[in-house]
Coordinates of C-alpha atoms and ligand atoms in Angstrom, one line a residue:
M241 CA -229.5 4.5 171.9
I242 CA -230.4 6.1 169.1
K243 CA -230.1 10.9 169.1
P244 CA -233.7 11.7 168.2
A245 CA -233.0 13.5 164.8
R246 CA -235.0 16.9 165.9
I247 CA -231.4 16.8 168.8
F248 CA -229.7 19.1 166.5
D249 CA -225.2 18.0 168.2
R250 CA -225.4 17.4 171.3
D251 CA -223.3 13.9 170.8
F252 CA -220.7 14.3 173.7
E253 CA -223.8 15.0 176.2
W254 CA -225.9 12.6 174.4
R255 CA -223.4 10.1 174.9
H256 CA -223.4 10.1 178.5
L257 CA -226.5 11.2 179.0
A258 CA -227.6 7.7 177.0
A259 CA -224.6 5.8 179.1
F260 CA -225.9 7.2 182.5
A261 CA -229.3 5.7 182.1
A262 CA -228.0 2.2 180.3
R263 CA -228.9 -0.6 182.8
D264 CA -225.9 -1.8 184.7
G265 CA -227.8 -3.1 187.7
G266 CA -226.8 -3.2 191.6
R267 CA -226.2 0.6 193.0
P268 CA -228.0 3.9 192.5
R269 CA -226.7 6.7 189.9
L270 CA -227.1 10.6 190.3
G271 CA -226.6 12.5 187.6
V272 CA -227.0 16.0 187.6
V273 CA -227.3 18.4 184.5
S274 CA -227.0 22.3 184.7
G275 CA -226.9 25.3 182.2
R276 CA -228.2 28.6 181.9
R277 CA -231.7 28.8 180.5
R278 CA -232.9 28.4 177.2
Q279 CA -229.4 25.6 176.6
G280 CA -231.1 22.7 175.7
K281 CA -231.5 20.8 178.9
T282 CA -235.2 19.9 179.4
F283 CA -235.3 20.0 175.3
L284 CA -232.3 16.6 176.0
V285 CA -233.5 15.1 179.4
E286 CA -236.9 14.9 178.2
A287 CA -235.8 13.5 175.2
L288 CA -233.7 10.8 177.8
A289 CA -236.8 9.9 179.7
R290 CA -239.2 9.4 176.4
E291 CA -236.9 7.2 174.6
T292 CA -236.0 5.5 177.5
G293 CA -239.5 4.9 178.9
G294 CA -238.4 7.2 182.5
M295 CA -239.6 9.4 183.9
Y296 CA -239.8 13.3 183.2
F297 CA -241.0 15.7 186.0
G298 CA -240.4 19.6 185.4
A299 CA -240.9 21.0 189.1
T300 CA -242.2 24.4 188.6
Q301 CA -242.0 28.0 191.2
A302 CA -244.5 26.0 193.4
T303 CA -245.4 25.3 197.1
E304 CA -244.5 22.1 199.2
A305 CA -248.0 21.3 198.6
E306 CA -248.6 21.3 195.3
S307 CA -245.2 20.3 193.8
L308 CA -245.9 16.8 195.9
H309 CA -249.1 16.4 194.6
L310 CA -247.9 17.3 190.8
F311 CA -244.9 15.0 191.8
S312 CA -246.8 12.1 192.7
E313 CA -249.2 12.0 189.0
A314 CA -246.5 11.8 187.4
L315 CA -245.0 9.3 189.6
A316 CA -248.3 7.2 188.9
E317 CA -248.0 7.4 185.4
Y318 CA -244.6 5.9 185.1
T319 CA -245.3 3.4 187.4
E320 CA -249.7 3.6 185.3
A321 CA -250.5 2.7 189.2
P322 CA -254.8 3.9 188.5
V323 CA -254.5 6.4 191.2
P324 CA -251.3 8.7 192.7
P325 CA -250.6 7.6 195.5
R326 CA -250.3 10.4 198.5
F327 CA -247.5 11.9 200.5
V328 CA -247.4 14.7 202.7
S329 CA -243.5 15.3 203.0
W330 CA -240.7 14.7 200.8
D331 CA -239.3 12.1 202.7
E332 CA -242.8 9.5 202.4
A333 CA -242.2 10.5 198.5
I334 CA -238.8 10.7 197.7
T335 CA -238.8 7.0 199.9
Y336 CA -241.5 5.8 197.6
L337 CA -239.8 6.8 194.1
F338 CA -236.6 4.5 195.5
S339 CA -238.8 1.5 195.8
V340 CA -240.1 2.0 192.7
A341 CA -237.8 2.9 190.8
G342 CA -235.2 0.1 192.1
T343 CA -236.8 -2.4 190.2
R344 CA -237.1 -0.9 187.0
P345 CA -233.7 0.4 184.9
R346 CA -235.0 3.0 183.4
P347 CA -234.3 6.6 184.6
I348 CA -235.9 9.3 186.6
V349 CA -235.8 13.1 185.0
I350 CA -236.4 15.6 188.0
D351 CA -235.9 19.1 185.6
E352 CA -235.8 22.6 187.2
F353 CA -235.1 20.7 190.6
P354 CA -233.8 24.4 192.4
Y355 CA -237.4 25.1 192.6
L356 CA -238.1 21.9 194.3
S357 CA -235.3 22.5 196.5
A358 CA -236.4 26.7 197.3
A359 CA -239.9 25.1 199.2
S360 CA -238.0 22.0 200.1
P361 CA -234.6 23.0 201.6
A362 CA -234.2 19.9 203.1
L363 CA -234.3 18.0 200.4
P364 CA -230.8 17.6 199.0
S365 CA -230.2 15.1 202.3
I366 CA -233.6 13.5 202.0
L367 CA -232.1 13.1 198.3
Q368 CA -228.9 11.9 199.7
R369 CA -229.8 9.5 202.8
E370 CA -231.7 8.1 200.5
I371 CA -228.5 7.3 198.2
D372 CA -227.2 6.2 200.5
R373 CA -229.7 3.1 202.2
A374 CA -229.7 2.3 198.1
V375 CA -226.0 1.7 198.4
A376 CA -226.8 -0.6 200.5
R377 CA -230.0 -2.6 198.9
A378 CA -228.0 -2.1 195.8
N379 CA -231.3 -0.1 195.0
S380 CA -230.4 0.5 190.7
I381 CA -232.6 3.9 190.1
S382 CA -230.6 6.2 188.2
L383 CA -232.0 9.9 189.0
L384 CA -231.5 13.2 187.1
L385 CA -231.6 16.1 188.9
C386 CA -231.8 18.9 186.2
G387 CA -231.4 22.8 186.4
S388 CA -231.1 26.4 185.7
A389 CA -230.1 28.0 188.6
I390 CA -226.6 27.3 187.9
S391 CA -226.2 28.7 191.6
V392 CA -228.6 25.8 193.6
M393 CA -226.9 23.9 190.2
G394 CA -223.4 24.6 191.4
K395 CA -223.7 23.4 195.3
L396 CA -225.9 21.0 194.9
L397 CA -222.2 18.4 194.6
A398 CA -219.7 21.3 196.3
G399 CA -218.0 21.6 199.7
S400 CA -219.8 20.2 202.8
A401 CA -223.2 19.9 200.4
P402 CA -225.4 16.5 201.1
L403 CA -225.0 15.0 197.9
R404 CA -221.7 15.9 197.5
G405 CA -219.4 12.7 195.4
R406 CA -222.4 11.6 195.4
A407 CA -223.6 11.5 191.6
S408 CA -221.3 9.6 188.8
L409 CA -222.6 12.1 185.6
E410 CA -221.7 15.7 186.3
L411 CA -223.1 18.1 182.9
V412 CA -222.7 21.5 182.0
V413 CA -225.0 22.1 178.3
R414 CA -223.3 25.5 176.8
P415 CA -224.1 27.9 173.9
F416 CA -223.2 26.2 171.2
D417 CA -219.3 27.5 170.1
Y418 CA -219.7 30.1 167.3
P419 CA -219.3 27.8 164.3
L420 CA -221.7 25.5 165.4
A421 CA -224.8 27.9 165.9
A422 CA -223.5 29.0 161.7
R423 CA -224.5 25.6 161.1
F424 CA -227.9 25.4 163.3
W425 CA -229.0 28.9 162.0
N426 CA -228.0 27.2 158.0
I427 CA -225.7 30.7 157.5
N428 CA -222.7 30.0 155.2
D429 CA -221.3 34.0 154.9
P430 CA -218.6 34.0 157.8
A431 CA -219.9 38.4 157.5
L432 CA -223.0 37.3 158.5
A433 CA -222.4 35.0 160.3
V434 CA -220.4 37.7 162.8
R435 CA -222.9 39.8 163.1
H436 CA -225.5 36.5 162.8
H437 CA -223.6 36.1 166.4
A438 CA -223.5 39.0 167.5
V439 CA -226.9 39.0 168.4
V440 CA -228.3 35.5 169.8
G441 CA -225.5 34.0 170.0
G442 CA -225.0 30.3 170.0
T443 CA -228.6 29.9 172.8
P444 CA -230.6 27.3 170.8
A445 CA -233.8 28.5 171.7
Y446 CA -233.8 31.1 169.9
R447 CA -233.9 30.1 166.8
R448 CA -237.7 28.5 168.2
F449 CA -237.9 31.9 169.2
V450 CA -238.5 33.8 165.7
N451 CA -240.3 31.0 164.0
D452 CA -237.0 29.2 162.9
D453 CA -237.0 32.7 160.5
S454 CA -233.3 32.9 159.1
P455 CA -231.0 35.3 157.6
E456 CA -230.8 35.1 153.6
G457 CA -227.6 36.6 153.2
L458 CA -225.7 39.8 153.9
A459 CA -228.7 41.3 152.2
D460 CA -231.0 41.0 154.3
F461 CA -229.5 41.2 157.8
D462 CA -231.2 44.2 158.6
D463 CA -234.6 42.8 157.6
W464 CA -234.3 40.2 159.8
V465 CA -232.9 42.3 162.5
L466 CA -236.0 43.6 162.1
R467 CA -238.7 40.9 161.8
T468 CA -237.2 39.3 164.4
V469 CA -235.2 40.7 167.2
L470 CA -236.7 44.4 166.8
N471 CA -240.6 43.1 166.8
P472 CA -242.7 43.7 169.8
A473 CA -244.5 40.2 168.7
T474 CA -241.5 37.7 168.8
P475 CA -240.1 36.5 172.4
L476 CA -236.9 37.2 171.4
F477 CA -238.2 40.8 171.7
R478 CA -238.4 40.5 175.6
E479 CA -235.2 38.1 176.4
A480 CA -233.0 39.8 177.3
R481 CA -235.5 41.8 180.0
Y482 CA -236.7 37.7 181.2
L483 CA -233.4 36.1 181.7
L484 CA -232.6 39.0 184.3
E485 CA -236.5 38.6 185.7
E486 CA -236.2 35.2 186.0
E487 CA -232.9 34.8 188.3
A488 CA -234.8 34.2 191.7
D489 CA -232.2 36.5 193.1
I490 CA -232.7 39.0 191.5
R491 CA -234.8 41.6 193.2
D492 CA -234.0 45.3 192.5
T493 CA -233.5 44.4 188.5
A494 CA -232.7 48.9 187.6
L495 CA -229.4 48.2 189.6
Y496 CA -229.0 45.7 188.0
H497 CA -229.6 46.7 184.2
S498 CA -227.9 49.9 184.9
V499 CA -224.3 47.4 185.4
L500 CA -225.1 45.4 182.5
A501 CA -225.3 48.5 180.5
A502 CA -222.2 49.4 182.2
V503 CA -220.5 47.4 180.9
A504 CA -222.2 46.7 177.8
G505 CA -221.1 50.0 176.5
G506 CA -217.6 49.6 178.0
N507 CA -216.7 50.4 181.1
N508 CA -215.2 46.5 182.1
T509 CA -213.1 47.1 185.2
R510 CA -215.1 47.5 189.1
G511 CA -214.1 50.7 188.9
G512 CA -215.5 51.8 185.3
I513 CA -218.5 49.6 186.6
A514 CA -219.6 51.9 190.1
G515 CA -217.7 54.9 188.5
Y516 CA -220.7 55.0 184.9
I517 CA -223.5 53.8 187.6
G518 CA -222.6 56.4 189.4
R519 CA -221.9 54.1 193.2
K520 CA -218.8 53.2 195.1
A521 CA -216.4 50.0 193.9
A522 CA -217.5 48.5 198.2
D523 CA -220.7 49.2 197.0
I524 CA -221.9 46.9 193.3
G525 CA -219.9 43.4 195.1
H526 CA -222.9 42.1 195.3
H527 CA -224.0 42.9 192.6
L528 CA -221.2 42.1 190.4
N529 CA -221.3 38.1 192.4
V530 CA -224.7 37.4 191.6
L531 CA -224.6 38.0 187.9
E532 CA -221.6 36.3 188.4
D533 CA -223.4 33.6 190.2
C534 CA -226.6 33.3 186.8
G535 CA -223.6 33.0 184.9
L536 CA -224.7 36.8 183.0
L537 CA -221.2 38.3 183.5
R538 CA -218.0 36.2 183.6
R539 CA -215.4 38.0 184.7
E540 CA -211.9 37.1 182.3
P541 CA -207.8 38.3 184.7
D542 CA -206.1 40.5 182.8
L543 CA -202.9 37.9 181.5
F544 CA -200.9 40.6 181.9
R545 CA -201.5 41.9 184.5
Q546 CA -202.0 39.8 188.7
G547 CA -204.9 41.1 190.3
R548 CA -207.0 43.5 187.4
S549 CA -209.7 41.6 185.3
V550 CA -212.6 43.1 183.8
Y551 CA -216.6 41.7 182.9
R552 CA -218.2 40.6 180.1
I553 CA -221.1 40.2 179.2
A554 CA -222.0 36.4 178.7
E555 CA -224.6 36.4 176.2
P556 CA -224.3 38.6 173.9
L557 CA -228.5 39.3 172.8
I558 CA -228.0 41.1 176.3
V559 CA -225.4 43.6 175.2
F560 CA -227.5 44.1 172.4
Y561 CA -230.4 44.9 173.8
Q562 CA -228.5 47.3 175.9
V563 CA -226.7 49.5 173.0
V564 CA -229.7 49.3 171.0
M565 CA -232.5 48.6 172.3
R566 CA -232.2 50.1 176.2
P567 CA -232.0 53.2 175.0
R568 CA -235.1 52.9 172.6
W569 CA -237.5 50.8 174.3
G570 CA -240.4 52.9 174.4
L571 CA -240.2 53.5 170.0
L572 CA -239.4 49.9 169.6
E573 CA -242.5 48.9 172.1
S574 CA -245.1 51.5 169.1
G575 CA -243.2 48.8 166.5
R576 CA -240.9 52.2 165.0
A577 CA -238.1 49.6 164.9
A578 CA -236.8 50.8 161.4
T579 CA -235.5 54.4 162.7
V580 CA -234.7 53.2 166.1
W581 CA -232.3 50.6 163.6
L582 CA -231.2 53.3 161.3
D583 CA -230.2 56.0 164.1
A584 CA -228.5 52.9 166.0
K585 CA -226.3 50.4 163.2
S586 CA -223.2 52.4 163.8
R587 CA -223.7 51.4 167.1
F588 CA -224.1 48.4 166.8
S589 CA -221.5 47.8 164.4
A590 CA -218.9 49.7 167.2
Q591 CA -219.8 48.8 170.5
V592 CA -221.1 45.1 169.8
V593 CA -220.7 43.5 167.0
G594 CA -216.5 45.2 167.5
P595 CA -215.9 43.8 171.0
H596 CA -218.0 41.3 169.5
F597 CA -216.2 40.2 167.1
E598 CA -213.1 39.8 170.1
Q599 CA -214.4 37.5 171.7
V600 CA -215.2 35.2 168.7
C601 CA -211.6 35.8 167.9
R602 CA -210.3 35.1 171.9
E603 CA -212.4 31.4 170.9
F604 CA -211.3 30.6 167.7
A605 CA -207.3 31.2 169.5
L606 CA -208.5 28.5 172.7
A607 CA -209.6 26.3 170.0
A608 CA -206.9 26.3 168.3
P609 CA -204.1 22.9 167.0
S610 CA -200.9 23.1 168.3
D611 CA -199.6 23.9 165.0
T612 CA -201.6 27.7 165.0
F613 CA -199.2 28.8 167.2
G614 CA -195.9 26.1 168.0
G615 CA -198.4 24.7 170.8
L616 CA -201.5 23.6 172.1
P617 CA -202.9 27.5 174.0
A618 CA -203.8 26.7 177.6
E619 CA -204.5 30.6 178.4
V620 CA -205.9 32.5 175.9
G621 CA -207.5 36.3 177.3
A622 CA -206.7 40.3 176.9
G623 CA -203.6 42.0 178.5
I624 CA -202.1 45.5 179.3
V625 CA -198.8 45.7 179.2
A626 CA -197.1 49.1 180.4
D627 CA -194.7 50.2 178.5
P628 CA -193.0 53.3 180.8
A629 CA -190.7 55.0 178.5
R630 CA -192.8 55.8 175.7
R631 CA -195.3 56.9 179.3
T632 CA -198.7 54.5 177.5
Q633 CA -199.7 51.6 177.3
I634 CA -200.4 48.7 175.4
E635 CA -203.8 46.7 175.5
V636 CA -203.1 43.3 174.6
D637 CA -206.4 41.9 172.5
I638 CA -205.8 37.8 172.1
A639 CA -202.9 36.3 174.5
V640 CA -202.7 33.2 174.0
L641 CA -200.2 31.1 176.8
A642 CA -199.1 28.0 176.9
P643 CA -199.2 25.9 180.0
A644 CA -197.5 27.1 182.8
D645 CA -194.0 24.9 183.4
P646 CA -192.9 25.3 187.3
G647 CA -189.7 27.6 187.4
E648 CA -189.4 28.2 183.7
P649 CA -190.7 31.2 182.6
R650 CA -194.2 31.8 180.8
R651 CA -194.2 30.8 177.2
V652 CA -196.2 33.7 175.2
L653 CA -197.5 31.9 171.9
S654 CA -198.9 34.3 169.9
L655 CA -200.1 38.0 170.9
G656 CA -203.0 39.1 168.6
E657 CA -204.5 41.8 167.3
V658 CA -208.3 42.4 166.6
K659 CA -210.6 44.9 164.4
W660 CA -213.6 44.4 162.5
G661 CA -214.2 47.2 160.6
E662 CA -210.2 48.6 159.8
V663 CA -208.0 47.1 157.3
M664 CA -204.6 46.1 159.5
G665 CA -201.1 46.9 158.8
I666 CA -198.0 47.4 159.9
R667 CA -199.1 49.5 162.2
H668 CA -201.0 47.0 164.6
V669 CA -197.4 44.7 163.9
E670 CA -195.4 47.3 165.1
R671 CA -197.3 47.7 168.2
L672 CA -197.8 44.1 169.1
R673 CA -194.7 43.3 168.3
R674 CA -193.3 46.4 171.1
A675 CA -195.6 44.9 173.3
R676 CA -193.5 41.3 173.1
E677 CA -190.4 42.8 173.2
L678 CA -192.0 45.1 176.6
L679 CA -193.3 41.3 178.0
A680 CA -189.2 39.7 177.5
G681 CA -188.0 42.4 180.3
K682 CA -191.0 41.6 182.2
G683 CA -189.2 37.5 182.3
F684 CA -192.0 36.0 179.7
D685 CA -190.8 33.6 177.8
T686 CA -191.8 35.3 173.8
R687 CA -188.7 33.7 171.5
N688 CA -191.6 32.0 169.9
T689 CA -193.8 34.0 169.8
V690 CA -196.2 34.5 167.0
I691 CA -197.8 37.8 166.0
A692 CA -201.3 37.6 165.0
C693 CA -203.6 39.6 163.5
Y694 CA -207.3 39.1 163.5
G695 CA -209.3 40.9 161.0
G696 CA -212.8 41.0 160.1
A697 CA -212.1 44.4 156.7
G698 CA -209.3 43.0 155.5
F699 CA -205.5 43.2 156.0
D700 CA -202.2 45.6 154.3
P701 CA -200.4 43.4 152.0
E702 CA -197.1 44.7 153.3
L703 CA -198.1 43.0 156.3
R704 CA -197.4 39.5 154.8
T705 CA -193.9 40.9 153.5
S706 CA -192.9 41.6 156.6
A707 CA -189.0 42.6 155.6
N708 CA -187.3 40.6 159.4
G709 CA -188.5 37.0 158.2
D710 CA -190.4 37.4 161.7
R711 CA -193.6 35.6 160.6
V712 CA -197.5 37.7 161.4
L713 CA -200.9 35.0 161.2
T714 CA -202.8 37.0 159.3
I715 CA -207.3 35.4 160.4
G716 CA -209.7 36.5 158.4
L717 CA -213.0 36.0 158.2
K718 CA -213.0 32.9 156.3
E719 CA -210.2 31.5 158.4
L720 CA -212.6 31.7 161.4
Y721 CA -214.8 29.6 160.2
E722 CA -213.6 27.1 158.0
Q723 CA -210.7 25.2 160.6
R724 CA -212.7 23.8 162.6
E725 CA -215.5 22.6 160.0
Ligands
ADP904 N1 -229.7 20.8 169.8 C1 -230.9 21.1 169.8 N2 -231.2 21.1 168.5 C2 -232.6 21.7 168.0 N3 -233.4 22.1 168.9 C3 -233.2 22.6 170.5 C4 -231.8 22.0 171.0 N4 -231.8 22.7 172.3 C5 -232.1 23.6 172.5 N5 -233.6 23.7 171.2 C6 -234.6 24.2 171.2 O1 -234.5 25.4 172.3 C7 -235.6 25.5 173.0 C8 -236.0 25.2 174.5 O2 -234.7 24.4 175.3 P1 -234.8 24.4 177.3 O3 -234.7 22.6 176.2 O4 -236.3 24.8 177.2 O5 -233.6 24.8 176.7 P2 -233.2 24.1 179.1 O6 -234.2 24.0 180.1 O7 -232.5 24.4 179.2 O8 -233.6 26.1 179.3 C9 -236.2 23.7 172.2 O9 -238.0 23.4 173.1 C10 -236.5 23.0 171.6 O10 -236.8 23.7 170.8
MG905 MG1 -235.4 23.7 181.2

């Protein structure tokens, strides 16, 4: 089945969806498609239903009775019945669905499934029962459940959930990675691509939100910001707020905004967040869990200190909102974007692009082929190495570890430092060499550890002519974007 031209990339996802929908009579199939909002789930599954002549039903927040009514209308269209069937319960509706779909080899898509199961908690068990019956009856229904509430979709197939073990497709639709995002927006200049990605990330919907307006070049970036994300007339303007408000589990948004502001401002440990918002660390555990569950926050372990971790915001737009927009919301709403942006530009560079550039470099390292660091990366992250003799600690921005070998010391493939706005020199390399020495003392295998400098503003020439033959890898903007073409 040919992927429609309007779908950019997503070849992997389309291949699996097409295989799922392909005729394979004699047994029922269940697929689950999940992922954060705006990543293009509906776009994909709706296209699949359309290409195959299957049924697409997009649930909304509604009562059970209203949902049943809407579902029966979608079903009538699919079966070409002149009058929609009348259902009094999901039990009836699902039994009917299996009876009519079992003989039609076309997929049934139920989108925004969490809205249905929220109003009708028995729905997953009803589906389980019908799927098990369908096995016995050689019914060949292909049922695709799709949804954004990661907490609900994740639990659908987990642990003792009724549908566990019954799915043959489990697809997570993620944002485009940073090189792909640049291509999606037609951006060829890496210096522009990094800044642009620090605002809209790899979320496909945001291109539509700004009417396909892409910056024309680095010189157009400021104006692009004013035309799009800081412009109250674009949907992108309010998006960071909606992302929180649309989460069913989030009620008191004020506290959640404060947690995100803390992390965006660089207070990214649990204690740091609690201190920033004036609560005890024990009192924010629930909020952190909810934000993690809905995919807005990520917890990343410190690779050198067991049990320590930091939080990072998963969606760049939220960082941008917290640092640039939220403190000046009133001015922005009244159309004073130019003033706000002028005042915010240094914060944007230091608090938005700087940390974001680190993240881009970590993604680069994780996807690096084995000849970059002399082995395939298994884990990439930041880590802190204590230096007791000098009474200090060294923060390593990008540590790359090889897969763990039981009984062997953990191999450190690379230690790297990232600088967005500063030319990198030998002092950065010296710190990393010191960290390497200390890690060797802690039992890591550092014999082949590559020292790496990731620079957004270039490198001192002396870096490449290191005296003792110890290779220093320099990765600039060009390298970040060219390798994965
Ligand atoms: N692969 C893609 N190529 C082009 N546009 C896309 C792609 N994925 C998503 N979009 C755009 O993003 C919009 C929102 O996607 P949607 O399917 O509603 O996201 P989700 O269902 O995950 O919340 C789509 O209507 C489309 O304009
Ligand atoms: Mg959708």
